Amino acid sequence: GGALEALPQGARVGTGSPRRVAQLRRRRPDLDIQPIRGNITTRLSRLNTGDFDAIVLAKAGLKRAGLYDPARDFDLDPMDFTPATGQGQLAIECRADDSLPIEDTVLSSVIDRRLAVVERFFARELNFGCHTPAAVWARVNDRQISAMIDVLKPDGSESLKIEVPVPLAGTEADLQEAMRQAEERGIRAFTALVGADTGAA
């Protein structure tokens, strides 16, 4: 948060995510946000050559590539910059006629899977796509799941962020009840409004 506020007025920031564009504009409407493409090395090179004052990258990707630099890089607060739906979840893909070579519990726990189910449920119900400036972030909070749903207009001028509780060991009916609560707070109507602005189906 502090490092973001330290960027100069009109700083040029690169990101390839419509969600991040909207979130950045919500916090810093003065920033000059421009699209950036390519792998991590390509994007960092454009930062180093001065094309951008800052770029937004996944911390996990930087660490995996051995390029994370705590002296240069700073975190965005997930309470302000809701992570992408499914962020950090791992999977193994294999052919239908093959068995998994390892136990699937190596990659996830029961709680991890439950969080993934909750995030996917809301994203599916609200028809979020990769170009929708929106996300669902589920986390365990006080012995239940707190599902944060964050929907923004592309320019960040308006947004609706709500949290709804879901039982940790809940059923489909519990998810539907949480969706009903979210709808009562206007999430579906606002998502439809954003969809009209972005041309999403």
CSV table of C-alpha atoms in Angstrom, one decimal:
chain,number,residue,atom,x,y,z
A,1,GLY,CA,0.0,0.0,0.0
A,2,GLY,CA,2.7,2.5,1.0
A,3,ALA,CA,4.9,1.8,-2.0
A,4,LEU,CA,1.9,2.2,-4.3
A,5,GLU,CA,1.1,5.6,-2.8
A,6,ALA,CA,4.8,6.6,-3.2
A,7,LEU,CA,4.6,6.3,-7.0
A,8,PRO,CA,4.7,9.8,-8.5
A,9,GLN,CA,1.6,11.5,-10.0
A,10,GLY,CA,0.9,10.1,-13.5
A,11,ALA,CA,3.4,7.2,-13.1
A,12,ARG,CA,3.3,4.7,-16.0
A,13,VAL,CA,2.3,1.3,-14.7
A,14,GLY,CA,2.1,-1.9,-16.8
A,15,THR,CA,-0.3,-4.8,-16.3
A,16,GLY,CA,-2.0,-7.2,-18.6
A,17,SER,CA,-5.0,-7.8,-16.4
A,18,PRO,CA,-8.4,-5.9,-16.7
A,19,ARG,CA,-9.0,-6.7,-13.0
A,20,ARG,CA,-5.7,-5.1,-12.0
A,21,VAL,CA,-6.3,-2.1,-14.3
A,22,ALA,CA,-9.6,-1.4,-12.6
A,23,GLN,CA,-8.2,-2.0,-9.1
A,24,LEU,CA,-5.2,0.3,-9.7
A,25,ARG,CA,-7.6,3.0,-11.1
A,26,ARG,CA,-9.8,2.6,-8.0
A,27,ARG,CA,-6.9,3.4,-5.7
A,28,ARG,CA,-4.8,5.7,-8.0
A,29,PRO,CA,-6.9,7.2,-10.8
A,30,ASP,CA,-4.0,9.5,-11.7
A,31,LEU,CA,-1.8,6.6,-12.9
A,32,ASP,CA,-1.0,6.1,-16.6
A,33,ILE,CA,-1.9,2.4,-16.8
A,34,GLN,CA,-0.7,0.6,-20.0
A,35,PRO,CA,-0.9,-3.0,-21.3
A,36,ILE,CA,2.2,-5.1,-21.0
A,37,ARG,CA,2.7,-8.5,-22.6
A,38,GLY,CA,5.4,-11.2,-22.6
A,39,ASN,CA,7.0,-13.5,-20.1
A,40,ILE,CA,8.4,-12.3,-16.7
A,41,THR,CA,11.9,-11.6,-18.2
A,42,THR,CA,10.5,-9.5,-21.0
A,43,ARG,CA,8.3,-7.5,-18.7
A,44,LEU,CA,11.1,-6.8,-16.2
A,45,SER,CA,13.4,-5.7,-19.1
A,46,ARG,CA,10.8,-3.1,-20.0
A,47,LEU,CA,10.8,-1.9,-16.4
A,48,ASN,CA,14.6,-1.7,-16.4
A,49,THR,CA,14.7,0.2,-19.7
A,50,GLY,CA,12.4,2.8,-18.3
A,51,ASP,CA,9.3,2.0,-20.4
A,52,PHE,CA,7.4,1.8,-17.1
A,53,ASP,CA,7.8,3.2,-13.6
A,54,ALA,CA,6.2,0.1,-12.2
A,55,ILE,CA,4.7,-3.2,-13.4
A,56,VAL,CA,2.3,-5.6,-11.7
A,57,LEU,CA,3.4,-9.3,-11.6
A,58,ALA,CA,2.5,-12.3,-9.6
A,59,LYS,CA,4.9,-12.7,-6.6
A,60,ALA,CA,4.8,-16.5,-6.9
A,61,GLY,CA,5.9,-16.3,-10.5
A,62,LEU,CA,8.8,-14.0,-9.6
A,63,LYS,CA,9.9,-16.3,-6.8
A,64,ARG,CA,9.6,-19.4,-9.0
A,65,ALA,CA,11.8,-17.8,-11.6
A,66,GLY,CA,14.3,-16.7,-9.0
A,67,LEU,CA,13.7,-13.1,-9.9
A,68,TYR,CA,12.0,-11.8,-6.7
A,69,ASP,CA,13.9,-8.8,-5.3
A,70,PRO,CA,12.6,-7.5,-1.9
A,71,ALA,CA,14.6,-4.3,-2.3
A,72,ARG,CA,12.6,-3.6,-5.5
A,73,ASP,CA,9.3,-5.4,-5.2
A,74,PHE,CA,6.4,-4.6,-2.9
A,75,ASP,CA,3.2,-6.4,-2.2
A,76,LEU,CA,-0.3,-5.2,-3.0
A,77,ASP,CA,-2.7,-5.6,-0.1
A,78,PRO,CA,-5.2,-8.4,-1.0
A,79,MET,CA,-7.9,-6.5,0.9
A,80,ASP,CA,-7.6,-3.7,-1.7
A,81,PHE,CA,-6.4,-5.8,-4.6
A,82,THR,CA,-8.5,-8.9,-4.5
A,83,PRO,CA,-6.5,-11.8,-5.9
A,84,ALA,CA,-7.7,-13.6,-9.1
A,85,THR,CA,-10.2,-16.4,-8.6
A,86,GLY,CA,-8.2,-19.6,-8.2
A,87,GLN,CA,-4.9,-17.8,-7.5
A,88,GLY,CA,-2.3,-20.1,-5.9
A,89,GLN,CA,-4.3,-23.3,-6.6
A,90,LEU,CA,-2.3,-26.2,-8.0
A,91,ALA,CA,-3.4,-29.1,-10.3
A,92,ILE,CA,-2.0,-32.1,-12.1
A,93,GLU,CA,-3.3,-32.8,-15.6
A,94,CYS,CA,-3.1,-36.3,-17.1
A,95,ARG,CA,-4.7,-38.3,-19.9
A,96,ALA,CA,-8.1,-39.8,-19.1
A,97,ASP,CA,-6.8,-43.3,-19.3
A,98,ASP,CA,-3.8,-42.7,-17.0
A,99,SER,CA,-3.8,-42.8,-13.2
A,100,LEU,CA,-2.2,-40.0,-11.2
A,101,PRO,CA,1.4,-40.9,-10.5
A,102,ILE,CA,1.2,-39.4,-7.0
A,103,GLU,CA,-1.4,-39.0,-4.3
A,104,ASP,CA,-3.5,-36.0,-5.1
A,105,THR,CA,-3.4,-34.9,-1.4
A,106,VAL,CA,0.2,-33.9,-2.0
A,107,LEU,CA,-1.0,-30.8,-3.8
A,108,SER,CA,-3.9,-29.7,-1.6
A,109,SER,CA,-5.7,-30.1,1.6
A,110,VAL,CA,-9.4,-30.6,2.3
A,111,ILE,CA,-9.6,-26.9,3.2
A,112,ASP,CA,-7.8,-25.8,0.1
A,113,ARG,CA,-10.2,-27.8,-2.1
A,114,ARG,CA,-13.2,-26.3,-0.2
A,115,LEU,CA,-11.9,-22.7,-0.8
A,116,ALA,CA,-11.4,-23.5,-4.5
A,117,VAL,CA,-15.0,-24.9,-4.7
A,118,VAL,CA,-16.4,-21.7,-3.1
A,119,GLU,CA,-14.4,-19.4,-5.4
A,120,ARG,CA,-15.4,-21.3,-8.5
A,121,PHE,CA,-19.1,-21.4,-7.4
A,122,PHE,CA,-19.4,-17.6,-7.2
A,123,ALA,CA,-17.4,-17.0,-10.3
A,124,ARG,CA,-19.6,-19.4,-12.3
A,125,GLU,CA,-22.8,-18.0,-10.8
A,126,LEU,CA,-21.8,-14.5,-11.7
A,127,ASN,CA,-20.4,-15.5,-15.1
A,128,PHE,CA,-17.0,-14.0,-14.4
A,129,GLY,CA,-14.6,-14.4,-17.4
A,130,CYS,CA,-10.9,-13.6,-17.9
A,131,HIS,CA,-11.8,-10.1,-19.2
A,132,THR,CA,-14.2,-9.3,-16.3
A,133,PRO,CA,-12.7,-6.8,-13.8
A,134,ALA,CA,-13.8,-9.0,-10.9
A,135,ALA,CA,-12.6,-11.7,-8.6
A,136,VAL,CA,-13.7,-14.0,-5.8
A,137,TRP,CA,-11.3,-14.6,-2.9
A,138,ALA,CA,-12.2,-17.2,-0.3
A,139,ARG,CA,-10.3,-17.6,3.0
A,140,VAL,CA,-10.9,-19.2,6.4
A,141,ASN,CA,-11.9,-16.6,9.0
A,142,ASP,CA,-13.1,-17.4,12.5
A,143,ARG,CA,-14.0,-21.1,11.7
A,144,GLN,CA,-15.9,-20.3,8.6
A,145,ILE,CA,-15.2,-19.3,5.0
A,146,SER,CA,-15.4,-15.6,4.2
A,147,ALA,CA,-15.9,-15.1,0.4
A,148,MET,CA,-14.9,-11.7,-0.8
A,149,ILE,CA,-16.5,-10.8,-4.1
A,150,ASP,CA,-15.0,-7.7,-5.8
A,151,VAL,CA,-16.6,-6.3,-9.0
A,152,LEU,CA,-15.3,-3.1,-10.7
A,153,LYS,CA,-16.1,-0.9,-13.6
A,154,PRO,CA,-13.2,-1.0,-16.0
A,155,ASP,CA,-12.2,2.6,-15.2
A,156,GLY,CA,-12.3,1.9,-11.5
A,157,SER,CA,-14.8,4.7,-10.9
A,158,GLU,CA,-17.3,2.4,-9.3
A,159,SER,CA,-17.0,-0.9,-7.6
A,160,LEU,CA,-18.9,-3.2,-5.3
A,161,LYS,CA,-17.0,-5.4,-2.8
A,162,ILE,CA,-18.9,-7.6,-0.4
A,163,GLU,CA,-18.1,-10.5,1.9
A,164,VAL,CA,-20.5,-13.3,2.6
A,165,PRO,CA,-20.0,-16.2,5.0
A,166,VAL,CA,-20.0,-19.9,3.9
A,167,PRO,CA,-19.9,-22.8,6.4
A,168,LEU,CA,-16.5,-24.5,6.3
A,169,ALA,CA,-18.1,-27.9,5.7
A,170,GLY,CA,-21.1,-26.6,3.8
A,171,THR,CA,-23.4,-28.1,1.2
A,172,GLU,CA,-24.6,-26.8,-2.2
A,173,ALA,CA,-27.6,-25.4,-0.3
A,174,ASP,CA,-25.2,-23.4,1.8
A,175,LEU,CA,-23.6,-22.0,-1.3
A,176,GLN,CA,-26.9,-21.1,-2.8
A,177,GLU,CA,-27.9,-19.3,0.5
A,178,ALA,CA,-24.6,-17.3,0.4
A,179,MET,CA,-25.4,-16.4,-3.2
A,180,ARG,CA,-28.8,-15.2,-2.2
A,181,GLN,CA,-27.3,-13.0,0.5
A,182,ALA,CA,-24.8,-11.6,-2.1
A,183,GLU,CA,-27.7,-10.9,-4.5
A,184,GLU,CA,-29.6,-9.0,-1.8
A,185,ARG,CA,-26.6,-6.8,-1.5
A,186,GLY,CA,-26.7,-6.0,-5.2
A,187,ILE,CA,-23.8,-8.1,-6.5
A,188,ARG,CA,-25.6,-9.7,-9.5
A,189,ALA,CA,-27.2,-6.4,-10.6
A,190,PHE,CA,-23.8,-4.6,-10.4
A,191,THR,CA,-22.1,-7.4,-12.3
A,192,ALA,CA,-24.7,-7.1,-15.0
A,193,LEU,CA,-24.0,-3.4,-15.2
A,194,VAL,CA,-20.3,-4.0,-15.5
A,195,GLY,CA,-20.9,-6.7,-18.2
A,196,ALA,CA,-22.9,-4.1,-20.2
A,197,ASP,CA,-19.9,-1.7,-20.0
A,198,THR,CA,-17.4,-4.2,-21.0
A,199,GLY,CA,-19.5,-5.9,-23.7
A,200,ALA,CA,-19.3,-9.2,-21.8
A,201,ALA,CA,-22.0,-11.8,-22.5
